[in-house]
Tab-separated table of C-alpha atoms in Angstrom:
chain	number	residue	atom	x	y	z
X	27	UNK	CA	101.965	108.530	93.751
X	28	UNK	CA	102.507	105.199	93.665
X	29	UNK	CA	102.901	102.796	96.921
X	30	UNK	CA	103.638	99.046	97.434
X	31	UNK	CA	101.801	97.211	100.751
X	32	UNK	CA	103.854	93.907	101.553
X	33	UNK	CA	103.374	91.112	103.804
X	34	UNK	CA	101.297	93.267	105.968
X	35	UNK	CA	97.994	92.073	108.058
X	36	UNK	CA	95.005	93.924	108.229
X	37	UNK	CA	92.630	92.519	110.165
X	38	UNK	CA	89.867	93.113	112.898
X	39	UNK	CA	88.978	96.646	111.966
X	40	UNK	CA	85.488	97.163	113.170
X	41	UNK	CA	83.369	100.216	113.656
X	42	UNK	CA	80.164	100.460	116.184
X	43	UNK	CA	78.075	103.165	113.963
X	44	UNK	CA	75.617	102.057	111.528
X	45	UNK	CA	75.579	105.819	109.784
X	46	UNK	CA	75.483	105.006	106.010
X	47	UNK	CA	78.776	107.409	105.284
X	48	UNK	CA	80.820	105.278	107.635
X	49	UNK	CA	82.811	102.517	106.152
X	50	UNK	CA	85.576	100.294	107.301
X	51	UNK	CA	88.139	98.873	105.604
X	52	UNK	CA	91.382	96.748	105.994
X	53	UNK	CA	93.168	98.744	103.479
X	54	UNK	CA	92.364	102.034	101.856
X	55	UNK	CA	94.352	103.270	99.282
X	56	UNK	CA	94.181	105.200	96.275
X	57	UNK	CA	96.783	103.396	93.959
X	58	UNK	CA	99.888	100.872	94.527
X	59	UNK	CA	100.717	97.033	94.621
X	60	UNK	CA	99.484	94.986	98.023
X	61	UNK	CA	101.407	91.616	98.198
X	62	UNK	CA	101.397	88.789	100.513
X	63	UNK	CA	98.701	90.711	103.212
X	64	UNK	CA	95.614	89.658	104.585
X	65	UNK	CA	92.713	91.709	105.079
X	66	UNK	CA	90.405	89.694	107.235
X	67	UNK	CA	87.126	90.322	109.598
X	68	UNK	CA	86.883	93.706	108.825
X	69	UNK	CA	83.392	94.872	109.565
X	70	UNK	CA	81.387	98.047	110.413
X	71	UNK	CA	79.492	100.987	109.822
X	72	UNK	CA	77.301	100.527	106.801
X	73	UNK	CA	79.524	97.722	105.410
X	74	UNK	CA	83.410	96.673	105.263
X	75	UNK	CA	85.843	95.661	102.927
X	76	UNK	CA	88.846	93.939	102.774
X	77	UNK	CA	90.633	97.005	100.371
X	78	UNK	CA	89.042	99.931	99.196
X	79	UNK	CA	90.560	101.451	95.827
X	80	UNK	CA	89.095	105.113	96.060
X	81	UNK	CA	89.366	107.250	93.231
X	82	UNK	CA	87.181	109.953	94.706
X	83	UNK	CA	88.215	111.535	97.772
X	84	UNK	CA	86.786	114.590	99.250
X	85	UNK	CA	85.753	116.058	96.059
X	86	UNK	CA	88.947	115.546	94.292
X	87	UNK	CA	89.635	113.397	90.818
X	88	UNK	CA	92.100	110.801	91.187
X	89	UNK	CA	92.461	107.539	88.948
X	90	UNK	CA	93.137	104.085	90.541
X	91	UNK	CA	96.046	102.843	88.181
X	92	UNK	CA	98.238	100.301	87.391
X	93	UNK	CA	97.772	97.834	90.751
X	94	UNK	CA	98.279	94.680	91.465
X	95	UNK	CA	96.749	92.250	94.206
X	96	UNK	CA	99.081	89.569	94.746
X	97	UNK	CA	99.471	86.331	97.093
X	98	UNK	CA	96.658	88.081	99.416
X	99	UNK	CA	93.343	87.039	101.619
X	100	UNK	CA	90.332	88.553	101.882
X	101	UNK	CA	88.084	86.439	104.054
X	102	UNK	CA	84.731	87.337	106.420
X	103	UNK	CA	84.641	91.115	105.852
X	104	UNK	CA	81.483	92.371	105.857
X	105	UNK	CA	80.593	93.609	102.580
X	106	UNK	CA	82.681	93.265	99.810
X	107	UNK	CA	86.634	91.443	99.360
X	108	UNK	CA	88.034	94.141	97.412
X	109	UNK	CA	85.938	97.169	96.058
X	110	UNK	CA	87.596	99.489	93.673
X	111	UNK	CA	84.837	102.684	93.771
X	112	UNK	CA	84.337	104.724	96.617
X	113	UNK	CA	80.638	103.597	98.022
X	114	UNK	CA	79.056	107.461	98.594
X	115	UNK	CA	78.194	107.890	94.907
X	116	UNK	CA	78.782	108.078	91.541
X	117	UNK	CA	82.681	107.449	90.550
X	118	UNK	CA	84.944	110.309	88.860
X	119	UNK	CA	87.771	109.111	88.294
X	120	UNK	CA	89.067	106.397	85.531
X	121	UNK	CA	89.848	102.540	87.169
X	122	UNK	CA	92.317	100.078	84.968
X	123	UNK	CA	95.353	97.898	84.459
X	124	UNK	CA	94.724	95.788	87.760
X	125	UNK	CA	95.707	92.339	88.640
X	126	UNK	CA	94.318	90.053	90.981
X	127	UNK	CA	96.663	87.150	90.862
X	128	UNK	CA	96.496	84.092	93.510
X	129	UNK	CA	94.257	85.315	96.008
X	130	UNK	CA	91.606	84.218	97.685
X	131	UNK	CA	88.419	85.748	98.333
X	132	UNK	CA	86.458	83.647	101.163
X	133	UNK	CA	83.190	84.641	103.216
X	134	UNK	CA	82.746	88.067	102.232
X	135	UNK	CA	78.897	89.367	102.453
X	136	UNK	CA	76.100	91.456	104.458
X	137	UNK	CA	73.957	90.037	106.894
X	138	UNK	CA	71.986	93.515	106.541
X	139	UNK	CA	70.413	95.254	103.779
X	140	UNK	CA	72.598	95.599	100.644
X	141	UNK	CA	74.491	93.497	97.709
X	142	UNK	CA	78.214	92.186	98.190
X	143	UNK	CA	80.892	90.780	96.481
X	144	UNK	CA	84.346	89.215	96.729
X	145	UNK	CA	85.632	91.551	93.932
X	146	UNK	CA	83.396	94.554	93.290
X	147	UNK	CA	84.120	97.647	90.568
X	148	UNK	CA	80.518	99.488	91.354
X	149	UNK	CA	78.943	102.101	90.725
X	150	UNK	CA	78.007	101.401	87.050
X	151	UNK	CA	79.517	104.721	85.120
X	152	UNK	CA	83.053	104.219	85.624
X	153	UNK	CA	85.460	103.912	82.926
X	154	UNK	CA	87.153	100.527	83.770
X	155	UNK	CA	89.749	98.798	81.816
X	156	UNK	CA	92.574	96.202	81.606
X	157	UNK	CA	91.724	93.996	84.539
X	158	UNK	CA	93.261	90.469	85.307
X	159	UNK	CA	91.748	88.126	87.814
X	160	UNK	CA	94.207	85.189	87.603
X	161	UNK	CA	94.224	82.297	89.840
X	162	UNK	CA	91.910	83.113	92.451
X	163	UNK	CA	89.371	81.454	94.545
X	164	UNK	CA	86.110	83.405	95.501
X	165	UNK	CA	84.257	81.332	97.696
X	166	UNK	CA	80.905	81.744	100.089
X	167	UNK	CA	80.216	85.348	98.940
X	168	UNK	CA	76.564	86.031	100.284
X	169	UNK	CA	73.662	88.822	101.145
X	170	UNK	CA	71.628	88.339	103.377
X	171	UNK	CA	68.934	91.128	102.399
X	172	UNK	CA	70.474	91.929	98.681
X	173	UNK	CA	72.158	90.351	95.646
X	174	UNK	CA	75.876	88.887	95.683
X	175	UNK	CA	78.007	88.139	93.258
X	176	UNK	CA	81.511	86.437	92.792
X	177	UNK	CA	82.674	88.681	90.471
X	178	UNK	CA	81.053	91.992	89.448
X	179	UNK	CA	82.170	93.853	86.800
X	180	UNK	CA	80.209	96.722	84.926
X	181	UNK	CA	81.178	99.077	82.420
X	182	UNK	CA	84.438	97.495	81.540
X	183	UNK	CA	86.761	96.433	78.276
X	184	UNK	CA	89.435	93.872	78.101
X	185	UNK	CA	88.778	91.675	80.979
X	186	UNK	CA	90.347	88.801	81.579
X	187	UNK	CA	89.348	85.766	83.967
X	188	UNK	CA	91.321	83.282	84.032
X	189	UNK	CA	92.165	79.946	85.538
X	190	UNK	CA	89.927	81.147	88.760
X	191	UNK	CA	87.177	79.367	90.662
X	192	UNK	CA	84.119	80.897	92.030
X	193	UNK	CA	81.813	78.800	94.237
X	194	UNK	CA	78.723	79.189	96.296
X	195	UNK	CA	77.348	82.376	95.982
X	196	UNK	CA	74.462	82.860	97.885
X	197	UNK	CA	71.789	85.942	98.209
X	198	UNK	CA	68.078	86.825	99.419
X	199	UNK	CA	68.414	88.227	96.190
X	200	UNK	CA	70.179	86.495	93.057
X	201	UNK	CA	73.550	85.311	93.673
X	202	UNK	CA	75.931	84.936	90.837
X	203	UNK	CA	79.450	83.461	90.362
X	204	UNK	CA	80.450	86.504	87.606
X	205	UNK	CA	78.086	89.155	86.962
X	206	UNK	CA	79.448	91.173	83.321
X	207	UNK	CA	77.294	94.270	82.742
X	208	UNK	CA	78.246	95.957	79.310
X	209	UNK	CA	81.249	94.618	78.679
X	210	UNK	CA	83.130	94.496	75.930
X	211	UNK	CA	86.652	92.719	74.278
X	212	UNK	CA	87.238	89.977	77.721
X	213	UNK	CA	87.417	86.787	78.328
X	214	UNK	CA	86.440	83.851	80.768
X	215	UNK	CA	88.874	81.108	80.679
X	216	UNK	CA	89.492	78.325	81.869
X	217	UNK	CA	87.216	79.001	85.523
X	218	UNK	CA	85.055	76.820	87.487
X	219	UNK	CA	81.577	78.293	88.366
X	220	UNK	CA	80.298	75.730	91.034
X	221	UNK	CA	77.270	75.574	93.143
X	222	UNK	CA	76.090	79.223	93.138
X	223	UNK	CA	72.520	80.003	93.749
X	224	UNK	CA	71.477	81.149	90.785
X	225	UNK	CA	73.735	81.519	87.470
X	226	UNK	CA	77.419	80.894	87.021
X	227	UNK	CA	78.386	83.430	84.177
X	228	UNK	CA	75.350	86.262	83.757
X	229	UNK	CA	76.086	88.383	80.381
X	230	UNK	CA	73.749	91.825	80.971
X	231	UNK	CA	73.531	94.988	79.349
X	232	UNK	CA	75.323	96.076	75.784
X	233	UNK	CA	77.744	93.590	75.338
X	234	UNK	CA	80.471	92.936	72.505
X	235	UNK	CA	82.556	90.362	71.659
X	236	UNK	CA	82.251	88.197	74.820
X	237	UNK	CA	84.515	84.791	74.851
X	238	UNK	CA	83.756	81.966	77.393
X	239	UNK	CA	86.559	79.851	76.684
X	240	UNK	CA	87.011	76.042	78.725
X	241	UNK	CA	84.851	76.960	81.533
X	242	UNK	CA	82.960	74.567	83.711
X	243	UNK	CA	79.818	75.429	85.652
X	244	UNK	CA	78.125	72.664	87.594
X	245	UNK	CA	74.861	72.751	90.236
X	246	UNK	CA	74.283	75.977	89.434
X	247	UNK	CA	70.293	76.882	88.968
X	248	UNK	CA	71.607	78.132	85.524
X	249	UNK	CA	75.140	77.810	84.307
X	250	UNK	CA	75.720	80.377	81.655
X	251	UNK	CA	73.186	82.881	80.863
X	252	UNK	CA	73.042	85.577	78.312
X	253	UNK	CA	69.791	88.368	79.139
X	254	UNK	CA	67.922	88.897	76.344
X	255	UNK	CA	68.988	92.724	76.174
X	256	UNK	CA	72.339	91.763	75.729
């Protein structure tokens, strides 16, 4: 089933429990297009996101297709910009061909316990491919109590970043611009890493034919960094 979300606002969703199965989120939705929204301030339970791709619902398979994120903003929700797995455990369905193209992703992080991210794809054993992050600005991600990062995709082929900027991250933890975690066939191009905490561009994991292509990355504790097991 596929669905298209236009020049909708989302914003101001907030829930009072701190039970670790409650989430909230701006959007929620299992495939489709979102264009020209914003998904702001959305905050509560354990954590909340500005969309949630879900895959796994109630014990049923579903794959997260063929989306795109377009013309959209994703600021000061409290947890993660966009995450594309659902957060109660392991993933079972596949995740790929999606496009995040001009957006911004500003603010986003946990003042509690627990990592963050403006663009997320966790946990680690999903199949995830074909993903374009064009144009965007990912700004001020931080944890409080946990790692951020930028950008974190794991498990992953053909990935494309691409004239994007990602700028102070900041974590109790380590905070990276991009995080790649066995990755294979993508590139970084043309993207400004600038004043995060730690490392601009982390390569980690089993990693294959990795291009960093025209990238800057300035006042970063390390710019680009490949982890000796990679």
């Amino acid at each position: 089933l596929f669905s298209s979300i236009e020049n909708c606002q989302a914003n101001d969703n907030s829930m009072g429990s701190s039970n670790a199965n409650n989430y909230v989120a701006g959007i929620h939705s299992h495939t489709g297009d979102i264009v020209n929204c914003t998904c702001n301030n959305n905050n509560g339970g354990e954590f909340g996101m500005g969309v949630w791709k879900d895959p796994v619902a109630l014990g049923f398979e579903f794959d997260a297709n063929d989306y795109r994120i377009v013309n959209c903003t994703f600021n000061s929700n409290s947890g993660y910009g966009f995450n594309a797995i659902a957060p109660f455990g392991p993933g079972q369905g596949n995740v790929d061909q999606a496009q995040f193209i001009n957006s911004t992703f500003n603010n986003n992080g946990r003042e509690s316990s627990g990592d963050a991210a403006g663009i997320s794809y966790v946990p680690f054993d999903q199949n995830l491919t074909d993903v374009v992050i064009k144009g965007c600005v990912i700004n001020g991600t931080f944890a409080d109590a946990g790692d951020a990062a930028g950008i974190n995709i794991p498990n992953a082929s053909n990935v494309v970043i691409e004239d994007t900027i990602v700028n102070h991250t900041s974590a109790e933890g380590t905070g990276h611009g991009i995080l790649f975690y066995t990755v294979n066939s993508s590139k970084i191009i043309r993207t400004q890493l600038h004043e995060n905490q730690d490392i601009g561009v982390e390569i980690q994991g089993d990693n294959d034919t990795i291009a960093l292509i025209e990238c800057v990355a300035m006042f970063n504790d390390i710019g680009f960094d490949f982890a000796t097991s990679s």
